[in-house]
Each structure stands twice: as structure tokens, then as C-alpha cells.
mmCIF file of C-alpha atoms in Angstrom:
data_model
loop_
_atom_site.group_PDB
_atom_site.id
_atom_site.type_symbol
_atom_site.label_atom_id
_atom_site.label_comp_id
_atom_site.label_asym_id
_atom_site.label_seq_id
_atom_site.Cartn_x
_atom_site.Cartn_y
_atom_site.Cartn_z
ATOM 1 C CA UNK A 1 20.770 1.773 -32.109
ATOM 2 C CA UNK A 2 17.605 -0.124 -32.622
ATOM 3 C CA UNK A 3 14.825 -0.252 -34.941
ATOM 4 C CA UNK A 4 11.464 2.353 -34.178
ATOM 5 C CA UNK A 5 8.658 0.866 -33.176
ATOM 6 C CA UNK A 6 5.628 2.738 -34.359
ATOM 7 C CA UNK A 7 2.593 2.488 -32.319
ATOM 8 C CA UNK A 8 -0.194 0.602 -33.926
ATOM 9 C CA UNK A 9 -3.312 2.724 -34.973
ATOM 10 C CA UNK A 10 -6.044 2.855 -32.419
ATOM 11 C CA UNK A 11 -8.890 0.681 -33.285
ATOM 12 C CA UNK A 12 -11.746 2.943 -33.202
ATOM 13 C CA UNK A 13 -14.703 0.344 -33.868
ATOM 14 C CA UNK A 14 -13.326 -2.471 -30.955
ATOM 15 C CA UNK A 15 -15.396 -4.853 -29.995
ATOM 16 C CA UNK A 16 -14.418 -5.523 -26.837
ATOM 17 C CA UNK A 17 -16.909 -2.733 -24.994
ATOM 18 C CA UNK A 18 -19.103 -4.222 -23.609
ATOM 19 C CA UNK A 19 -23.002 -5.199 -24.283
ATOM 20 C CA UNK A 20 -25.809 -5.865 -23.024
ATOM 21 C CA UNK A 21 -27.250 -9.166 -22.587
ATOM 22 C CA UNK A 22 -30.117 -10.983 -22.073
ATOM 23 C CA UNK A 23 -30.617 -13.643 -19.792
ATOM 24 C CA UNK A 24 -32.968 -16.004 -17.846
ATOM 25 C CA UNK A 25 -33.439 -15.458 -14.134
ATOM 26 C CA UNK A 26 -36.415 -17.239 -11.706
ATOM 27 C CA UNK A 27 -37.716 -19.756 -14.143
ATOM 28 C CA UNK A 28 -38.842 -18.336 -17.278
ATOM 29 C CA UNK A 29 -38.500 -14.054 -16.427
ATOM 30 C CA UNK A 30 -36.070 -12.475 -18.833
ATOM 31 C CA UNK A 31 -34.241 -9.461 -18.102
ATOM 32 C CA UNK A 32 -31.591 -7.576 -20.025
ATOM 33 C CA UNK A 33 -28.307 -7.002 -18.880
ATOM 34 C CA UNK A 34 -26.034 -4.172 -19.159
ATOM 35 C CA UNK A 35 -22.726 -4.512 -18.072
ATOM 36 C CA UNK A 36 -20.701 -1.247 -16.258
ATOM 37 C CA UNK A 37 -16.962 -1.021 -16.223
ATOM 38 C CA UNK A 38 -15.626 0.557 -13.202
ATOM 39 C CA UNK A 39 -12.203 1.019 -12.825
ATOM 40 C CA UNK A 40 -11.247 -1.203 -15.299
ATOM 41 C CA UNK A 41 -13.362 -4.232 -13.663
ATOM 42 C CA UNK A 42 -16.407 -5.018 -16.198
ATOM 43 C CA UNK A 43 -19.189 -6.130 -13.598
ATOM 44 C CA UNK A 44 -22.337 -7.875 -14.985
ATOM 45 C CA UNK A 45 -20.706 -9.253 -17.857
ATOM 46 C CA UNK A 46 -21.858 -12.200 -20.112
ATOM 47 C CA UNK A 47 -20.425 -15.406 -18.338
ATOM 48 C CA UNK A 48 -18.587 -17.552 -20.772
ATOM 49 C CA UNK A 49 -20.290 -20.280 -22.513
ATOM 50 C CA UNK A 50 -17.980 -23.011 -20.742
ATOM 51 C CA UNK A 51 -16.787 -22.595 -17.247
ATOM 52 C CA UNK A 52 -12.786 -21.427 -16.484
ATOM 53 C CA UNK A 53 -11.645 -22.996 -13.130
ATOM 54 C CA UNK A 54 -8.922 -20.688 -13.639
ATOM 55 C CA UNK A 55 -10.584 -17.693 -14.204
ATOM 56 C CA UNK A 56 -9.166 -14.805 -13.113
ATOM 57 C CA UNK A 57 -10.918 -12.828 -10.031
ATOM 58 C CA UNK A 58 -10.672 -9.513 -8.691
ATOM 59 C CA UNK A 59 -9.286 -8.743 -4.978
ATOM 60 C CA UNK A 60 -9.350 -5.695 -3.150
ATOM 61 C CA UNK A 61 -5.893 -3.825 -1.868
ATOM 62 C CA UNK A 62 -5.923 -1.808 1.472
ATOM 63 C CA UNK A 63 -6.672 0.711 0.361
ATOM 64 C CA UNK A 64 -9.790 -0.491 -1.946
ATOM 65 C CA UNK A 65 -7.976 -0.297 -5.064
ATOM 66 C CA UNK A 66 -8.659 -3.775 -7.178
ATOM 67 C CA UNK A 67 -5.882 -5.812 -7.979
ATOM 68 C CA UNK A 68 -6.833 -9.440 -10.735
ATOM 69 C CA UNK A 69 -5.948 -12.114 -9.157
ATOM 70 C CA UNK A 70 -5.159 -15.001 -12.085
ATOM 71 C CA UNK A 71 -5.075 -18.746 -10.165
ATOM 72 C CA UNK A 72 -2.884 -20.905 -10.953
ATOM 73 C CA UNK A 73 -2.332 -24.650 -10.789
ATOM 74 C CA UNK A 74 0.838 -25.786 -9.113
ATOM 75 C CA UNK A 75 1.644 -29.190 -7.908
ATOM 76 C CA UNK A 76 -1.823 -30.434 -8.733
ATOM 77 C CA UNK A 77 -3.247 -27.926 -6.655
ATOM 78 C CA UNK A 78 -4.633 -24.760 -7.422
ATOM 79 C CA UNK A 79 -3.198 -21.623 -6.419
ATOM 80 C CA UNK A 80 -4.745 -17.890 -5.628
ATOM 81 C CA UNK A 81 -8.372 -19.777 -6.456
ATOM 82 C CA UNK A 82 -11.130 -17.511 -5.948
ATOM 83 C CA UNK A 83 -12.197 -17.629 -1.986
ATOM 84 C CA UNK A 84 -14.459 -19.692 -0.491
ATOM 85 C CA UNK A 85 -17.126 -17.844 1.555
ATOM 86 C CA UNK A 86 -17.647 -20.886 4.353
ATOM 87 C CA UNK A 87 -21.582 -20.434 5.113
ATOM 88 C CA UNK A 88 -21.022 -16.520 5.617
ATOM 89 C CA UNK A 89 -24.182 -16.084 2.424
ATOM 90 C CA UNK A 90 -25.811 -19.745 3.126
ATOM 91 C CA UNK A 91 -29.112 -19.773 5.486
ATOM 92 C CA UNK A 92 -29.808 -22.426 7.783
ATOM 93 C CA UNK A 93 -32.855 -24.525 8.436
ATOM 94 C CA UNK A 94 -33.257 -26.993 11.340
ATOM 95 C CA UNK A 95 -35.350 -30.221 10.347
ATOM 96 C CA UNK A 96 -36.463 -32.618 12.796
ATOM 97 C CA UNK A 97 -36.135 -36.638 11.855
ATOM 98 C CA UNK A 98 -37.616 -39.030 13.599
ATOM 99 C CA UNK A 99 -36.218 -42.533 14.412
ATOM 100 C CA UNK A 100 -38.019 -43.510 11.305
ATOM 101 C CA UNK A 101 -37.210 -40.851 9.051
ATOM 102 C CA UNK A 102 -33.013 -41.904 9.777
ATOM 103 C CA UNK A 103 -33.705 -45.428 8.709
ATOM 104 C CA UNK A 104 -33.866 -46.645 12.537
ATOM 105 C CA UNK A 105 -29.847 -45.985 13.950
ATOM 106 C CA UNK A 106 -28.938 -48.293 16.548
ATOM 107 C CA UNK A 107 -27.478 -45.979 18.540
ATOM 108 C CA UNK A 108 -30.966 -43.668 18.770
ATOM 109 C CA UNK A 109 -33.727 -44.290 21.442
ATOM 110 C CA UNK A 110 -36.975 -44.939 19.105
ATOM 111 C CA UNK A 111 -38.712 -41.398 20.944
ATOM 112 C CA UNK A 112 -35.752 -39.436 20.191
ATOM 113 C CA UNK A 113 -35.892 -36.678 17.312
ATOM 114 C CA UNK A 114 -32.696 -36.047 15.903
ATOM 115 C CA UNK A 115 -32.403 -32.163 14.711
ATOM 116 C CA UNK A 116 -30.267 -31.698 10.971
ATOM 117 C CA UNK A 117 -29.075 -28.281 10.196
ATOM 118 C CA UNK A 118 -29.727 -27.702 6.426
ATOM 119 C CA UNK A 119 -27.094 -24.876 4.762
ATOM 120 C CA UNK A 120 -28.915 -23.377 1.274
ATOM 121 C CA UNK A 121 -27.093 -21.226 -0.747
ATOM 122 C CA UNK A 122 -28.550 -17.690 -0.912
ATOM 123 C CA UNK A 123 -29.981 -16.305 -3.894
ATOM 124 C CA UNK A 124 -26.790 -15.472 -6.363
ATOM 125 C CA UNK A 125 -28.588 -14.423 -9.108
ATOM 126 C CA UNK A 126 -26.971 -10.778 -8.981
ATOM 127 C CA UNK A 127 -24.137 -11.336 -6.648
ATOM 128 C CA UNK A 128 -22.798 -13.745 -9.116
ATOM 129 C CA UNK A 129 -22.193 -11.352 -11.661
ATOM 130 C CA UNK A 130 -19.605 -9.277 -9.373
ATOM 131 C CA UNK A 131 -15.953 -10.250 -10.075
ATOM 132 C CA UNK A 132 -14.778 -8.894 -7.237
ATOM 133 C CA UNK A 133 -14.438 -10.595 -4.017
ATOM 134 C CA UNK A 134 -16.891 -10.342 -1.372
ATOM 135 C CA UNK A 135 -16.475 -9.128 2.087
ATOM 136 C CA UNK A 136 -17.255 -11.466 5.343
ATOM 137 C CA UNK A 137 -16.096 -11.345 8.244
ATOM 138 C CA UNK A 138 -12.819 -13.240 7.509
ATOM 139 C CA UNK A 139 -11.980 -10.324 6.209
ATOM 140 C CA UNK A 140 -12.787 -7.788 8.813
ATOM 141 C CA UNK A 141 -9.697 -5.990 10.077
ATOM 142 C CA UNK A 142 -8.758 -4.576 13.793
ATOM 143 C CA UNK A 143 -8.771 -1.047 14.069
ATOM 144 C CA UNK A 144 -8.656 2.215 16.314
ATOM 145 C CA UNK A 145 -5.543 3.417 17.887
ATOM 146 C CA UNK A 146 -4.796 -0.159 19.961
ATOM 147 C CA UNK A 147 -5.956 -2.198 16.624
ATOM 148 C CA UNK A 148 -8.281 -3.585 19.322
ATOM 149 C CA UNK A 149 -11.857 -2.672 17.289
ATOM 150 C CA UNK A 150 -13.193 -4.966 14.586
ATOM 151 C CA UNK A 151 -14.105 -3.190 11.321
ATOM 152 C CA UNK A 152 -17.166 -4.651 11.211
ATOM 153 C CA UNK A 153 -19.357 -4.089 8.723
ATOM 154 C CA UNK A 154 -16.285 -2.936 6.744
ATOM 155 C CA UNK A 155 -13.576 -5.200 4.709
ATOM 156 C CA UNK A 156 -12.017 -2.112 2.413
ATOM 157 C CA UNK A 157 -10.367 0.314 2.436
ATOM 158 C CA UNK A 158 -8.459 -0.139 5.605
ATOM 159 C CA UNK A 159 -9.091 2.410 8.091
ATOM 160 C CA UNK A 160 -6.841 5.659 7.708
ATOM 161 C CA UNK A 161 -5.431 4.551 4.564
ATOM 162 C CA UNK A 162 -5.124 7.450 1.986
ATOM 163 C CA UNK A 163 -7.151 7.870 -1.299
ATOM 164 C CA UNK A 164 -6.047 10.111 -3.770
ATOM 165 C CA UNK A 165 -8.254 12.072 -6.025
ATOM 166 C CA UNK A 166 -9.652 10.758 -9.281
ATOM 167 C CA UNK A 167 -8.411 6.964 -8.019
ATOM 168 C CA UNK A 168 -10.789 4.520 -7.619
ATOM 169 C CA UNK A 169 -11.426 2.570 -4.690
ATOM 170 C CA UNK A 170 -14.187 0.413 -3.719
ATOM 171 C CA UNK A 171 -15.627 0.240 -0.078
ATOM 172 C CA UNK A 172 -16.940 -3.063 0.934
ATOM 173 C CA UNK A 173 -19.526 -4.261 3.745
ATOM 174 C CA UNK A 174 -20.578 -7.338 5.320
ATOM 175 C CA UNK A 175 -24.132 -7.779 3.495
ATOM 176 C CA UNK A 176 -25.684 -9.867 6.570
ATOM 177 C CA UNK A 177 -24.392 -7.761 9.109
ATOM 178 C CA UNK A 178 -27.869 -4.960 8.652
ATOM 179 C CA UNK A 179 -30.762 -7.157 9.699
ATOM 180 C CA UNK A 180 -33.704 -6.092 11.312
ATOM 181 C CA UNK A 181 -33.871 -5.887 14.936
ATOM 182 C CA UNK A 182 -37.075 -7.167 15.497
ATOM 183 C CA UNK A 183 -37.599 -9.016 12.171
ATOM 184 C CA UNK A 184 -34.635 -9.734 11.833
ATOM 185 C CA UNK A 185 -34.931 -9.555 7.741
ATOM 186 C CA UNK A 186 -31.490 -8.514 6.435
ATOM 187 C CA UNK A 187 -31.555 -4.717 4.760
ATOM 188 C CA UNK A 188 -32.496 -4.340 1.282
ATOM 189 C CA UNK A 189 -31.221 -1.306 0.498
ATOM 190 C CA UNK A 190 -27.911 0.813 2.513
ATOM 191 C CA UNK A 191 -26.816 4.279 1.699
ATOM 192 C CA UNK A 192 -23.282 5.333 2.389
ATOM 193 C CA UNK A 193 -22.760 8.918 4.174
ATOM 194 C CA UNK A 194 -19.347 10.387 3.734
ATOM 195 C CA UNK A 195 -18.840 13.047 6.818
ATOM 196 C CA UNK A 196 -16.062 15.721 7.281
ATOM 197 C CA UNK A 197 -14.181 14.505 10.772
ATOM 198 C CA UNK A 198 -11.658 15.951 12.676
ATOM 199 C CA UNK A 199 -8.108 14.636 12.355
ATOM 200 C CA UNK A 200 -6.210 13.217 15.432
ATOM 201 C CA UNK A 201 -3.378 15.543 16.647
ATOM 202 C CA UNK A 202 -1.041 12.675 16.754
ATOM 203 C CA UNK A 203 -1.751 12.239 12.948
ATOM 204 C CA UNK A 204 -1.569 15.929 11.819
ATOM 205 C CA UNK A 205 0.544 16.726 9.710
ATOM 206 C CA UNK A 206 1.765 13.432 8.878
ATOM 207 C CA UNK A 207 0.991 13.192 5.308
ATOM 208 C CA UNK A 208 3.608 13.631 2.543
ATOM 209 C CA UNK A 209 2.575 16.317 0.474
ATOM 210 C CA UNK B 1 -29.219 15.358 8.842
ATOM 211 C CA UNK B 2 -25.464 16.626 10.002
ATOM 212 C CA UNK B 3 -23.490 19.775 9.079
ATOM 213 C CA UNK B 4 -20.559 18.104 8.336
ATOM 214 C CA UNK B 5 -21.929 15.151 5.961
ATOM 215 C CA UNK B 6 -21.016 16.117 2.352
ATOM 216 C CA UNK B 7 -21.618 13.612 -0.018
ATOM 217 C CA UNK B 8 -25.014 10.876 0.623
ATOM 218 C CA UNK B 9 -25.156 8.175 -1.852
ATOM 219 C CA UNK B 10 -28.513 7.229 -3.638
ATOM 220 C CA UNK B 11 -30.118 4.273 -1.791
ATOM 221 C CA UNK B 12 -28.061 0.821 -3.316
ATOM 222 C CA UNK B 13 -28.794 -2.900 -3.136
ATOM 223 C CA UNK B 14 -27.138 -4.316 -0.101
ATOM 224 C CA UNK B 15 -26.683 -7.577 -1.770
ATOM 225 C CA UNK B 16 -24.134 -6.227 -3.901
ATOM 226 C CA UNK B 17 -21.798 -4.695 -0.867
ATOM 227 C CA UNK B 18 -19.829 -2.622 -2.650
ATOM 228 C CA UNK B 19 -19.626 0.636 -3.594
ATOM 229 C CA UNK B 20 -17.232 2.615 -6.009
ATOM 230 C CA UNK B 21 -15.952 5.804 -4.826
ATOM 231 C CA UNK B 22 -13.804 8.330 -7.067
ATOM 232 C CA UNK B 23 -12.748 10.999 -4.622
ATOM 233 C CA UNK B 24 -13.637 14.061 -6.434
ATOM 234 C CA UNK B 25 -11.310 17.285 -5.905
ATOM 235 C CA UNK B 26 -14.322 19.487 -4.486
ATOM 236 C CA UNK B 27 -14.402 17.293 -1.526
ATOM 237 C CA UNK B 28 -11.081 18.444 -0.207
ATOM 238 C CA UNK B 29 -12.083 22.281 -0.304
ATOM 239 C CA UNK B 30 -9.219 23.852 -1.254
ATOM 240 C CA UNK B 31 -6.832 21.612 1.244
ATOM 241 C CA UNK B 32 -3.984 19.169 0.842
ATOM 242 C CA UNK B 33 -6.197 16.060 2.623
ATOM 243 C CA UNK B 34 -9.009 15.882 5.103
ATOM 244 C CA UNK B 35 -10.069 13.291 6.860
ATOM 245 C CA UNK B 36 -13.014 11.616 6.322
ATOM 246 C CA UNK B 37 -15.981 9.161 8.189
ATOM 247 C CA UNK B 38 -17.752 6.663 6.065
ATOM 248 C CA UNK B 39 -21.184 5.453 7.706
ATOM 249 C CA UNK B 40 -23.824 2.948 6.124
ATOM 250 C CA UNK B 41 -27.486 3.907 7.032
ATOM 251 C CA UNK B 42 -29.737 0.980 6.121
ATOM 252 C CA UNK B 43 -33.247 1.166 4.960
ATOM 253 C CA UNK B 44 -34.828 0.265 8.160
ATOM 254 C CA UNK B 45 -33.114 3.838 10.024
ATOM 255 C CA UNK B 46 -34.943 6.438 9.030
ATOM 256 C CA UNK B 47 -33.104 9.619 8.281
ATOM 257 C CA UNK B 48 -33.962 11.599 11.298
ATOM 258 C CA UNK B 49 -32.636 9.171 13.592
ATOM 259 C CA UNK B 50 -29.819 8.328 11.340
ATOM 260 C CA UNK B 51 -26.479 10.732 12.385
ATOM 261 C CA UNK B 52 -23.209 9.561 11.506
ATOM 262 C CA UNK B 53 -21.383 10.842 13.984
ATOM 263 C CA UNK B 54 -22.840 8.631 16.141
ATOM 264 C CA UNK B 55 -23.847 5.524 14.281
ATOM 265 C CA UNK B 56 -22.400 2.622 15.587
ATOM 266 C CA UNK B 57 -20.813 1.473 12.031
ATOM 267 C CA UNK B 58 -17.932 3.604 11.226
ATOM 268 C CA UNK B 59 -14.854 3.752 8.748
ATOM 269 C CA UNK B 60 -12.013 6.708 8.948
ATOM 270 C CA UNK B 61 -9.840 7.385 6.206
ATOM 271 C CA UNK B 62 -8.056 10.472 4.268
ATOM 272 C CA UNK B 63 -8.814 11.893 1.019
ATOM 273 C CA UNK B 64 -5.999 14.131 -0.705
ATOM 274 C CA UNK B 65 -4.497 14.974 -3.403
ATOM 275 C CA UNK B 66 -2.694 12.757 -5.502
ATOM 276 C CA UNK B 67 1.442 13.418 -6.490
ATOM 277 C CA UNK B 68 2.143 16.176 -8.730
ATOM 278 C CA UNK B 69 4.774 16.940 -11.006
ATOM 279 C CA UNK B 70 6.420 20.281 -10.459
ATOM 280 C CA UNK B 71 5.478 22.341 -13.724
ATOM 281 C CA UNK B 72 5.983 26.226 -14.404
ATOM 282 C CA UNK B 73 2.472 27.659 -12.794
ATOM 283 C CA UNK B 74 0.152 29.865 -14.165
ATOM 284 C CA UNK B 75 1.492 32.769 -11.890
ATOM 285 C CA UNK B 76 4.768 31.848 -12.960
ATOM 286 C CA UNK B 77 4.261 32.062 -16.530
ATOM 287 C CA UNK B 78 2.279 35.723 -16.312
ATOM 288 C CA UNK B 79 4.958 36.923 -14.725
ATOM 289 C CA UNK B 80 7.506 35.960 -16.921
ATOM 290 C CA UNK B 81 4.816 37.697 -20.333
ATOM 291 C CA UNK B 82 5.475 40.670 -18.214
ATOM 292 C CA UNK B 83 9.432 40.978 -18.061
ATOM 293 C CA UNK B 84 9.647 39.472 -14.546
ATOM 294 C CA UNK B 85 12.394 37.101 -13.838
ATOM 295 C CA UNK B 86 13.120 36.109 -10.489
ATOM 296 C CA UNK B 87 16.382 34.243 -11.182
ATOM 297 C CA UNK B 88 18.135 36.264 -8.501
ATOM 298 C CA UNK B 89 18.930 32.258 -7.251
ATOM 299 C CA UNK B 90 20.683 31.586 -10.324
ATOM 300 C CA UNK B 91 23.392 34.714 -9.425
ATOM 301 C CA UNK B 92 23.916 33.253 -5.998
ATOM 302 C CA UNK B 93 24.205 29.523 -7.308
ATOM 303 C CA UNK B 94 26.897 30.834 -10.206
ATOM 304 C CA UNK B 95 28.901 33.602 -8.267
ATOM 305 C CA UNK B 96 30.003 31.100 -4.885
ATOM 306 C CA UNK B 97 32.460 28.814 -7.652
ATOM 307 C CA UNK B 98 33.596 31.827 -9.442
ATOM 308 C CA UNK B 99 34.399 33.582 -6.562
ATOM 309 C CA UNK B 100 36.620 30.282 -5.419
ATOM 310 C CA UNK B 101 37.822 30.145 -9.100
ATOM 311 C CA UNK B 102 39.716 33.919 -8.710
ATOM 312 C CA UNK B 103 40.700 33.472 -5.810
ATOM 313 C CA UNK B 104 42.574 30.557 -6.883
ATOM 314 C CA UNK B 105 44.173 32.529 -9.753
ATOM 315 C CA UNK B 106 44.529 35.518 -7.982
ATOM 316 C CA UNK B 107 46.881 32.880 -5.234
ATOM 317 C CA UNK B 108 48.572 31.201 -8.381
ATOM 318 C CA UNK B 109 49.583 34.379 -9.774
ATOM 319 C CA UNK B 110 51.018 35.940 -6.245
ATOM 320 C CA UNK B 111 53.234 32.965 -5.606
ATOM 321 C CA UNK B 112 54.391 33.506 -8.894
ATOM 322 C CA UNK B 113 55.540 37.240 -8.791
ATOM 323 C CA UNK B 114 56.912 35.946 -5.351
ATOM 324 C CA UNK B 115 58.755 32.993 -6.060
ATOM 325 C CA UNK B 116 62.398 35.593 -5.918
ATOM 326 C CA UNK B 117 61.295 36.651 -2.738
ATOM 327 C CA UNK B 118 61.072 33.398 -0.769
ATOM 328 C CA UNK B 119 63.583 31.494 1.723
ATOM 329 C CA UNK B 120 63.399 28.325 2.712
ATOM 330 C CA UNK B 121 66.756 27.558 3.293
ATOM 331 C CA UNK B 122 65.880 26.988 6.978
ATOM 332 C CA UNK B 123 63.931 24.055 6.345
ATOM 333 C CA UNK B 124 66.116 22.822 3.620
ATOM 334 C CA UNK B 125 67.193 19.131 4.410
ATOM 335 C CA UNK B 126 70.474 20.263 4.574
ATOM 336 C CA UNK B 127 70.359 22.484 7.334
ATOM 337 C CA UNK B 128 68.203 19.986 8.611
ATOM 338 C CA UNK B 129 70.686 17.429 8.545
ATOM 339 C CA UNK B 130 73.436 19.881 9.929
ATOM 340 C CA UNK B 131 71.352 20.123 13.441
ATOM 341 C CA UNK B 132 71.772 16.499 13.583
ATOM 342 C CA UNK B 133 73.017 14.882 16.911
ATOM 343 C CA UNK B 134 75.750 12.864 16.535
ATOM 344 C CA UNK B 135 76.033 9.923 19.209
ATOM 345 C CA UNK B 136 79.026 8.339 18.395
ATOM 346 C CA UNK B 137 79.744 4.523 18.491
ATOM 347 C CA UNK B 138 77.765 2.616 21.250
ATOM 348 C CA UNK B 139 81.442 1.268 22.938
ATOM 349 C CA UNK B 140 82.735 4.754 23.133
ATOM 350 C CA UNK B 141 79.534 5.858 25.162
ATOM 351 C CA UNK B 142 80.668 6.123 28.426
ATOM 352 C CA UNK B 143 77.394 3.924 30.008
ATOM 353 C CA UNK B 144 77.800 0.986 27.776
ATOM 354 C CA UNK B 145 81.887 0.996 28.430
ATOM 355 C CA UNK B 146 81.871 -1.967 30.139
ATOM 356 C CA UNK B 147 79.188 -4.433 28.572
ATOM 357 C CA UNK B 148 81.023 -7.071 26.678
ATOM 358 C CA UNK B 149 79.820 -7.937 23.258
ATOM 359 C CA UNK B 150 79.940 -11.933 22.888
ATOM 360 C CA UNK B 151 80.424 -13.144 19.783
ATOM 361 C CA UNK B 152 77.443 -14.766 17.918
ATOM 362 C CA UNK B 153 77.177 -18.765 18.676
ATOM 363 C CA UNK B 154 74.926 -21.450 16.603
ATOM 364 C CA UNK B 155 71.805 -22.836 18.717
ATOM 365 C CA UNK B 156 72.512 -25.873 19.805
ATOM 366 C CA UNK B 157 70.818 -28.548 17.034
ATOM 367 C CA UNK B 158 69.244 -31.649 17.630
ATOM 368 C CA UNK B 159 71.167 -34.563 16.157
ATOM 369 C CA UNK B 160 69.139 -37.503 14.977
ATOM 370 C CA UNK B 161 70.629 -40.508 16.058
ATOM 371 C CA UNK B 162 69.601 -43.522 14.239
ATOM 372 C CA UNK B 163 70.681 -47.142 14.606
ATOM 373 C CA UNK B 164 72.060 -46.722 10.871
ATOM 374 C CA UNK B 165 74.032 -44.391 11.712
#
């Protein structure tokens, strides 16, 4: 036999909902906050006062569903860190230097211009409030009956996976991947269209009730 | 802008590239799972010339319904207010052991009104043993007459022989 363990009383006035927040974007325009909890994930929550190298992210299953991710250091290194998105949300500028400009190279012909290719960050004044992990197109994944078709713009869910009712998944795109074709300015805003198709007859009726 | 589309999504911020969806019940219409197409119009498509059927961004999955736990119904339980018990299974599933279970008796009981009336004796052992060929001695058999029987002899043995000895 063992000892009961009674369940401890709700706390009815928690603090841990959370609130808004007020905070300092483009020099000195303030704008308040609220933060949304979706499927468990808080998104545009108060970052903490000192930065966690180890704070724990949010990655995406399959099928869309998020899983936390907690990193880790092992062996001096870190493991499960939150990804690094390469240049995938940097623009690029070319700058021309002349012979001058470098500081006079000896191996550079006094007439030559030497072109630099300048990576800035994009604006992350929203993005950076979203925990969970952002799609490029590392993440893109092969589909259509040979697995031969990129999923581009998609990273999640993963093509005929199955989402139940009332679950929660999140669908993901490749930001950069709606510009403009003749401006070539990336979209501002998407919509998503969710259409009835018809099922292949090789997958009919292949789903466990 | 097609028949099929069911659900459109209020225009979001493409910097944020995500997009929670809670598959609602309604969507299914009354089946187990459909399959469905996920298309992202941006803002520079308008909607006339946006159709997802044919947009060149595409993702298929299936929406169903989630597991269920087996639970008396609804229909169930009004037919059981009103007297109605179909439990015509549970006869079948008890009557196939008891019907083994008397016959077994019934058998016990016959063999033992009968036990007087049984004979064995022809398979006793000792009628057995009666029928019983007996050969006789292996000399006296009239093939082996003339085979003589030597007498056992040791192997020869290797004898060590040392200069001490």
C-alpha cells in the first residue's frame, strides 16, 4: 500500500498568463505588446532581462505539431542549439572599392575595382519574438509520389501526413520565396486557402479508423 | 474563387510564416478524413486570378478524426430506456462451453453405467504376451548352425619399454 497523494488546489489567481508589454521598436516608437499562447507556445512574450544561451526553442514535428527543444551543453559544445538560418533572412549589397579604398593590395592592378558583398540582417523586430523555428529552404522536403518535388514554399506539415481534429498544427512557409515578379519586393501579406481535393486511389482507404 | 475552397484565412504578415491551424470537425462533413490542398495566395495575386487548384504552390494532407474510445452511444442508451436489449451475443458466447461442459458429463456418466459391460481382455498384456513369437536360442537356429562363437580375447596393449626397465 502507499500513502494518497491529494492533488494540490488549483491556483485560480496564477501569474504565469501572460501580459502585455511595452517595448521600444525603431528608435524612440513605443508599442504595446500582447502576447498569444497557441498550443501551449506563448509567442510575443517579454524576453528575459539577461540572455539564456540555453534557452529552450520550439521545433516543428511532421506533422506541424511543436515539440521544445531544451539545448544542452555536452563536451564543451552545445547541443540541440537553436538553428542557424545561414543568410536565408540576410540581404545583400555589392560595394565597389577602389585600389585606394583596400589600403593599396599588392596583388591588385591600381584601375581595378574590387566588388565586396555586404550580408545585413533583416529587420527582426517581430520575427524575433516567435519561438518557433523558422522555415528555409534547408528545411524543404521532397514530395509527390517519386519524392522527386521540392515542397517549396512549405517546411510543415509534411505532405499527406494526417491531422486530427481539435490538434494543433502549424503550417510553415519560406517568407522570401513570394517576391514580386517585376519588383521583385518580397510579399507583405499571404493568405492561406484550404481546398477540398480528391484522394488518390492508391491511398483510399488507407487510413486507420 | 473555387467551389471546393472551404476555409480562406484573413490576410497575415508574411514575415511571420506561420500559421496555426486547429482542424475544426465541420471541415470533414460528416466523413472519417478528407483530403485536403493548402495554397498561399500573396498580396500581389489578386483574387480573380488566384485558383488553387492551379497555383503553382501546393501542400496535400488529410484531416480526420482523431481516436475514440468506444463508449455506450446515444442510440444505444435509448434503446436500452425502452426495454431493448440486444445481448442475443451474450447467449451464443455462454451456450458453446456449456454445451462442451454436458457433453463431458453426459460421457463421464455413460462410461460409468458401462464400466460392467466392457472387455478388454483382448488387448490385455497378457494375451498380448501369449501371441509372442518365440525364436529360440541363436545356435539352435538352423542358419547360424555352423558359425563358431570365438571366445572373447584382450586387444593387444602397447608395452612401454623403458631403459629402466
Amino acid at each position: 500500500w502507499r500513502d494518497v497523494v491529494m492533488p494540490r488546489p488549483k491556483d485560480t489567481t496564477t501569474t504565469e498568463a501572460p501580459k502585455p508589454w511595452v517595448r521600444t521598436i525603431y528608435d524612440s516608437a513605443k508599442e504595446i505588446v500582447t502576447p498569444t499562447v497557441i498550443a501551449g507556445i506563448t509567442f510575443s512574450a517579454e524576453p528575459d532581462k539577461e540572455s539564456d544561451p540555453l534557452k529552450p526553442w520550439v521545433s516543428l514535428k511532421k506533422d506541424g505539431s511543436p515539440v521544445t527543444i531544451k539545448p544542452e551543453i555536452k563536451n564543451g559544445r552545445t547541443k540541440n542549439a537553436y538553428p542557424s538560418y545561414s543568410t536565408y533572412f540576410q540581404n545583400v549589397y555589392t560595394t565597389s572599392l577602389t585600389y585606394e579604398d583596400l589600403g593599396k593590395p599588392q596583388n591588385m592592378d591600381p584601375d581595378d575595382i574590387f566588388e565586396k558583398e555586404i550580408f545585413v540582417d533583416d529587420d527582426d523586430t517581430y520575427t524575433s519574438l516567435n519561438p518557433v523555428m523558422r522555415c528555409t529552404p534547408l528545411s524543404y522536403f521532397q514530395k509527390g509520389p517519386a519524392k522527386n518535388i521540392l515542397s517549396e514554399p512549405f517546411c510543415s506539415p509534411r505532405e499527406k501526413t494526417n491531422l486530427k481534429v481539435d490538434d494543433t498544427y502549424f503550417i510553415t512557409w519560406y517568407t522570401k520565396f513570394f517576391t514580386h515578379p517585376v519588383t521583385e519586393q518580397i510579399a507583405e501579406k499571404v493568405r492561406l486557402h484550404f481546398t477540398y481535393v480528391k484522394e488518390d486511389a492508391r491511398d483510399k482507404n488507407l487510413h486507420k479508423r | 474563387p473555387e467551389k471546393a475552397t472551404f476555409f480562406i484565412t484573413e490576410w497575415l504578415n508574411n514575415v511571420d510564416g506561420i500559421f496555426p491551424l486547429e482542424v475544426q470537425e465541420a471541415w470533414l462533413q460528416g466523413q472519417a478524413y478528407r483530403a485536403i490542398l493548402v495554397t498561399i495566395q500573396p498580396d500581389y495575386i489578386n483574387d480573380d486570378e488566384f485558383l488553387p487548384s492551379t497555383a503553382d504552390n501546393g501542400l496535400e494532407f488529410i484531416i480526420k478524426l482523431g481516436s475514440k474510445v468506444f463508449k455506450t452511444t446515444k442510440e444505444q442508451l435509448a434503446l436500452q430506456d425502452a426495454g431493448i436489449y440486444n445481448d442475443s451475443i451474450y447467449y451464443i458466447i455462454l451456450a458453446i462451453p456449456m454445451c462442451v461442459v454436458v457433453t463431458f458429463v453426459g460421457m463421464y456418466f455413460f462410461l460409468y453405467l458401462t464400466k460392467g459391460n466392457r472387455d478388454f481382455s483382448d488387448i490385455k498384456s497378457s494375451v498380448l504376451k501369449s501371441r509372442h513369437r518365440v525364436i529360440g536360442r541363436i545356435k539352435d537356429i538352423k542358419k547360424f548352425r555352423g558359425i563358431k562363437n570365438h571366445k572373447y580375447e584382450e586387444l593387444p596393449q602397447f608395452k612401454k619399454v623403458s631403459k629402466q626397465n
